[in-house]
Tab-separated table of C-alpha atoms in Angstrom:
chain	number	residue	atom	x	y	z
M	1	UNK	CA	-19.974	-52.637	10.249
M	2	UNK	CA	-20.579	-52.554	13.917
M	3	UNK	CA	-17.378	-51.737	16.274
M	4	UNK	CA	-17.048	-53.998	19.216
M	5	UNK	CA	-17.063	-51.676	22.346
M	6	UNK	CA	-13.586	-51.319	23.394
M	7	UNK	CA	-12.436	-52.366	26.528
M	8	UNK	CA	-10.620	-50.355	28.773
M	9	UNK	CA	-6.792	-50.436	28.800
M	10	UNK	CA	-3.376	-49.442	29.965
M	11	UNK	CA	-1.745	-46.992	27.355
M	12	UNK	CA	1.632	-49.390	27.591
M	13	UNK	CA	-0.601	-52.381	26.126
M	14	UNK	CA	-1.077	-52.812	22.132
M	15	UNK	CA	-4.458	-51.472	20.306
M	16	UNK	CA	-6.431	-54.704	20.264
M	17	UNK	CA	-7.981	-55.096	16.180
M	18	UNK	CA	-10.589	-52.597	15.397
M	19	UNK	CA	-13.222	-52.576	13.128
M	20	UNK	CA	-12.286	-49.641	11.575
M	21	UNK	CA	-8.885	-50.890	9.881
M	22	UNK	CA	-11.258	-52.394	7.335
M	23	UNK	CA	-13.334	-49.867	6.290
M	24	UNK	CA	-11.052	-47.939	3.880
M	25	UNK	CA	-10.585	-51.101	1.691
M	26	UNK	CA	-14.067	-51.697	0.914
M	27	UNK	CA	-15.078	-50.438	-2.889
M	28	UNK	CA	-12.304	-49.647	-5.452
M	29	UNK	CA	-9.126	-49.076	-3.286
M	30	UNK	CA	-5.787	-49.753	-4.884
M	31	UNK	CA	-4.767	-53.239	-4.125
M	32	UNK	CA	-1.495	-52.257	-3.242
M	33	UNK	CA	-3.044	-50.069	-0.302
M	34	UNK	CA	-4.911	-52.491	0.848
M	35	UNK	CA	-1.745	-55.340	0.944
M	36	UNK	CA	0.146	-52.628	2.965
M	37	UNK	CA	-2.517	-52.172	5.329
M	38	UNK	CA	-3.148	-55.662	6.056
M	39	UNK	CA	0.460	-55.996	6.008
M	40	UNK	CA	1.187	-53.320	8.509
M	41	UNK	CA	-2.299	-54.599	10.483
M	42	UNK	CA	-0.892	-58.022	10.590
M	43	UNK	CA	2.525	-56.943	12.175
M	44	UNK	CA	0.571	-54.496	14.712
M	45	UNK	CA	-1.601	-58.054	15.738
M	46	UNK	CA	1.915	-60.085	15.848
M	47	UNK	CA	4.206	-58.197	16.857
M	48	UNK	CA	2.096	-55.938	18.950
M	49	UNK	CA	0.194	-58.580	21.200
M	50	UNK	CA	3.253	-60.993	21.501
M	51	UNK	CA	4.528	-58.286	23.830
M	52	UNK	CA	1.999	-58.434	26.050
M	53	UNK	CA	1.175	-60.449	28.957
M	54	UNK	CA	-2.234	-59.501	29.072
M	55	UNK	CA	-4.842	-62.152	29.056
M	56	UNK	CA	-7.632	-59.729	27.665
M	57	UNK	CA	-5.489	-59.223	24.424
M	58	UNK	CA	-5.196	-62.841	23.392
M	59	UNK	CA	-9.006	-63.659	24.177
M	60	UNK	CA	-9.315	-60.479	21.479
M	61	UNK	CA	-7.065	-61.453	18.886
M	62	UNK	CA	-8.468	-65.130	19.770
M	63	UNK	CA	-12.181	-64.219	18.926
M	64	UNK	CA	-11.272	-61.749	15.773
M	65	UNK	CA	-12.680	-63.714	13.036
M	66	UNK	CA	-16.196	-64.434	15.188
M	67	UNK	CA	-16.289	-60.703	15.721
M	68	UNK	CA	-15.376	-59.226	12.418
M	69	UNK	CA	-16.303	-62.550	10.297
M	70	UNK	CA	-13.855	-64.469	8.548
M	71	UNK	CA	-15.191	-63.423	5.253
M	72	UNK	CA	-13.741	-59.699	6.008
M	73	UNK	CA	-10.495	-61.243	7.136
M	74	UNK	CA	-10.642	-63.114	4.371
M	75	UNK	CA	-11.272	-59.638	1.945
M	76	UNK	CA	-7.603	-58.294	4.152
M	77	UNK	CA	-5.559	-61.107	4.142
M	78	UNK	CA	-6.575	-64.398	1.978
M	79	UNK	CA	-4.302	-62.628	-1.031
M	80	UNK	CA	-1.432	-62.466	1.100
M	81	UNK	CA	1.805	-64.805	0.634
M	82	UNK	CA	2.307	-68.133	3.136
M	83	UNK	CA	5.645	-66.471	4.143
M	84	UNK	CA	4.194	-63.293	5.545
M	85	UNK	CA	2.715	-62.527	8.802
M	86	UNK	CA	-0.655	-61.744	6.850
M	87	UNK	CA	-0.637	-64.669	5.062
M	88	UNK	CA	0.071	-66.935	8.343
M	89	UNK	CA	-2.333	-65.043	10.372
M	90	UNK	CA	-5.161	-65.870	7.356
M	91	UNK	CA	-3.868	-69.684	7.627
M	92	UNK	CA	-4.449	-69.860	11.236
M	93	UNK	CA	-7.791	-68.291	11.583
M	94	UNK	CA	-8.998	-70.265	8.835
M	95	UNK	CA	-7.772	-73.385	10.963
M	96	UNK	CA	-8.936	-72.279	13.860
M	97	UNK	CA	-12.927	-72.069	12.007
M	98	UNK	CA	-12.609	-75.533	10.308
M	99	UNK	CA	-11.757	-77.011	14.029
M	100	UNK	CA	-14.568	-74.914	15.499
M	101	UNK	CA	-17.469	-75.838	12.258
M	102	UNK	CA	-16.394	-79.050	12.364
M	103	UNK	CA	-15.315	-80.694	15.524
M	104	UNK	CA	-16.398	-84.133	15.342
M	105	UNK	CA	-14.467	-84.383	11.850
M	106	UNK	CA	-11.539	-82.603	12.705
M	107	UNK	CA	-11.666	-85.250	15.500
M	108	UNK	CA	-11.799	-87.949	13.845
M	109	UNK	CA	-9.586	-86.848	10.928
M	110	UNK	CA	-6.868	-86.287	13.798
M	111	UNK	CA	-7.233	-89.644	15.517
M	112	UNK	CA	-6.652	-91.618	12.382
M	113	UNK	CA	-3.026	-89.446	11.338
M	114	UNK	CA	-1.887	-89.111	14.956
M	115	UNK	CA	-0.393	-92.732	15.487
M	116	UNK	CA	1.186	-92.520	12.077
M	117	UNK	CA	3.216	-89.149	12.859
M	118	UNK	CA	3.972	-89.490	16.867
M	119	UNK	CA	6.309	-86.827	16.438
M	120	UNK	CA	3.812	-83.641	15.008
M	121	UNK	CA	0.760	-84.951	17.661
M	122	UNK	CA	3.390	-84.119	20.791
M	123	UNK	CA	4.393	-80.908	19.074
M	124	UNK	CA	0.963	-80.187	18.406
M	125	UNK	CA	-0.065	-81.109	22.082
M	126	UNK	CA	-3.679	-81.691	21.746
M	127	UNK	CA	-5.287	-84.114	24.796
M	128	UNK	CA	-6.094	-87.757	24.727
M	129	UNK	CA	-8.465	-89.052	23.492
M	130	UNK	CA	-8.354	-85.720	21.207
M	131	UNK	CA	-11.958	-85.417	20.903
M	132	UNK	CA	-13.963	-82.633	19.222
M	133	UNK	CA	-14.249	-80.201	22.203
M	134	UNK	CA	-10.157	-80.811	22.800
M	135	UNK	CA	-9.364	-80.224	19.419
M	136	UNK	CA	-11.534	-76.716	19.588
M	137	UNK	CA	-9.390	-76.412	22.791
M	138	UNK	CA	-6.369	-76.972	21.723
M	139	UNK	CA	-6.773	-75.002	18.323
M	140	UNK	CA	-7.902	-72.031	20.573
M	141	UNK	CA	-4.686	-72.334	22.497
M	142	UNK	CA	-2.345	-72.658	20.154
M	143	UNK	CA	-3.940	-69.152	18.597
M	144	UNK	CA	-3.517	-67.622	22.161
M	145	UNK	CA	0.022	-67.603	22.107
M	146	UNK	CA	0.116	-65.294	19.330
M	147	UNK	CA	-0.161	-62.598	22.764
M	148	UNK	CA	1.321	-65.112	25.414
M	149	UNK	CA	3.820	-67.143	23.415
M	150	UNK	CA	6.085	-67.266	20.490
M	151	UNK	CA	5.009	-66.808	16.934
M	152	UNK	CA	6.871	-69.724	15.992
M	153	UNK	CA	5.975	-72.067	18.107
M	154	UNK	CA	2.545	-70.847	17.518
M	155	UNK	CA	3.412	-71.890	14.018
M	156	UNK	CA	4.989	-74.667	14.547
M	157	UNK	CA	2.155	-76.575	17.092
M	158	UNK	CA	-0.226	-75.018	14.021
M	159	UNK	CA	1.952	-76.840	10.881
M	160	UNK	CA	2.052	-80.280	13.309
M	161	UNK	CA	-1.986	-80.476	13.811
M	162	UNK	CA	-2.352	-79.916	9.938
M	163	UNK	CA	-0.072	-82.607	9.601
M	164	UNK	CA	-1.731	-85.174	11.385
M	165	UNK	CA	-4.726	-84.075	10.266
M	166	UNK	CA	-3.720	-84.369	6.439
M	167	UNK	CA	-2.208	-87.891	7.265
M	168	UNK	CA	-5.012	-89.096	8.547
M	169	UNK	CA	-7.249	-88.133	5.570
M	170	UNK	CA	-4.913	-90.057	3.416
M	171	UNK	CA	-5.460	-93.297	5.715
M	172	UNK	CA	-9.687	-92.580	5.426
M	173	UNK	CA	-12.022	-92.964	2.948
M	174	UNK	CA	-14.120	-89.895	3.105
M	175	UNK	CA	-11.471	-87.125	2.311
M	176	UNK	CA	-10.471	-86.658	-1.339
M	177	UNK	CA	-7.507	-86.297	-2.417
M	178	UNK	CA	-7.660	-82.409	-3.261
M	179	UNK	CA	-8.666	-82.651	0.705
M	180	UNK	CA	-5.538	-84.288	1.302
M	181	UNK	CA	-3.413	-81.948	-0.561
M	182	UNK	CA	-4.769	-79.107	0.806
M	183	UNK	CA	-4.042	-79.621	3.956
M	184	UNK	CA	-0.661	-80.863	3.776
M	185	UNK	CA	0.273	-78.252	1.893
M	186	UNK	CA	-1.334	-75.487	4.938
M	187	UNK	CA	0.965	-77.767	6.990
M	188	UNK	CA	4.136	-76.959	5.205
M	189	UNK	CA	3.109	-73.618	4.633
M	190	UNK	CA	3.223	-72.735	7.907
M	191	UNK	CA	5.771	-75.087	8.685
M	192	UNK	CA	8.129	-72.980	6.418
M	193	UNK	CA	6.926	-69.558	8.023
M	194	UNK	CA	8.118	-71.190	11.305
M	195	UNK	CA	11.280	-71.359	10.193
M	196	UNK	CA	11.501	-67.913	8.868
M	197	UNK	CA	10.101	-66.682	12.223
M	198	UNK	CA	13.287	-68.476	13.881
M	199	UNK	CA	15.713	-67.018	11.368
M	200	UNK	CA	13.914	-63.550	11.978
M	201	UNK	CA	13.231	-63.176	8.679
M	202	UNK	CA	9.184	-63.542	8.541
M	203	UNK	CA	7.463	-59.571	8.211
């Protein structure tokens, strides 16, 4: 697989994701090597960029599944548990590429929940009218403070939008109910890891 060019940087900032931290796992590596390297990979993304205030670093960590492809995140971290910085960093990137392959549903999806759960749209804090190319905006910035923010309010505005958006598929006809389900349970999911973040218990 093809390393992105790095870009230069101050010695005092955290190594952005390479390339490379996947290539040991591929074939027959012991699963429990590979959880504690996407454990310890996870926590280096997390912990790492949320201490940084540079703007490079959260476009980086923002564009990591269109540069490695979210099927090789997926290989890392898919396995890992809700309550685990892995497993939330897996939730949000997959998220973040249903808002960006499917806009105008995610849209529309959103509209129909948000006047039925006022509370989770200001949390979330996407624009009105939340059309598609505001929902890909706000989904990108709510990713971004994973190196600008706090991880749980990156959490948190994450759990809201998957609440509205799982409310409104249960108010439309399109979405089944496994649609439904699945959403609102990524909602709570990450909803719960919030709340471990605050507690200072989520690693």
């Amino acid at each position: 697989m093809p390393e992105p060019e790095p870009a230069k940087r101050q010695h005092h900032r955290p190594a952005p994701f390479r390339a490379s931290w996947f290539e040991d796992m591929e074939g027959g590596t012991d699963p429990a090597l590979v959880s504690e390297a996407a454990d310890r990979a996870a926590a280096v993304l997390v912990r790492g960029a949320g201490r940084s205030d540079d703007a490079e670093v959260a476009e980086r960590l923002l564009h990591l599944a269109d540069v490695e492809g979210i099927e090789t995140i997926a290989e890392v971290w898919a396995g890992s548990p809700a309550d685990s910085l892995a497993g939330c960093l897996w939730r949000l990137f997959v998220l973040r590429s249903w808002v960006h392959r499917e806009p105008v549903r995610a849209s529309h999806e959103y509209d129909a929940g948000r006047s039925r759960v006022p509370v989770a749209e200001v949390v979330a804090g996407v624009a009105d009218p939340p059309g598609p190319d505001e929902l890909k905006a706000m989904v990108d910035q709510v990713l971004r403070g994973i190196a600008t923010g706090d991880f749980a309010d990156v959490l948190l505005r994450a759990s809201a939008f998957a609440r509205v958006v799982a409310t409104g598929r249960a108010v439309l006809s399109e979405p089944s109910d496994a649609d439904v389900r699945r959403m609102l349970g990524l909602a709570e999911q990450l909803g719960a890891a919030a709340r471990l973040e605050l507690e200072g218990r989520l690693a």
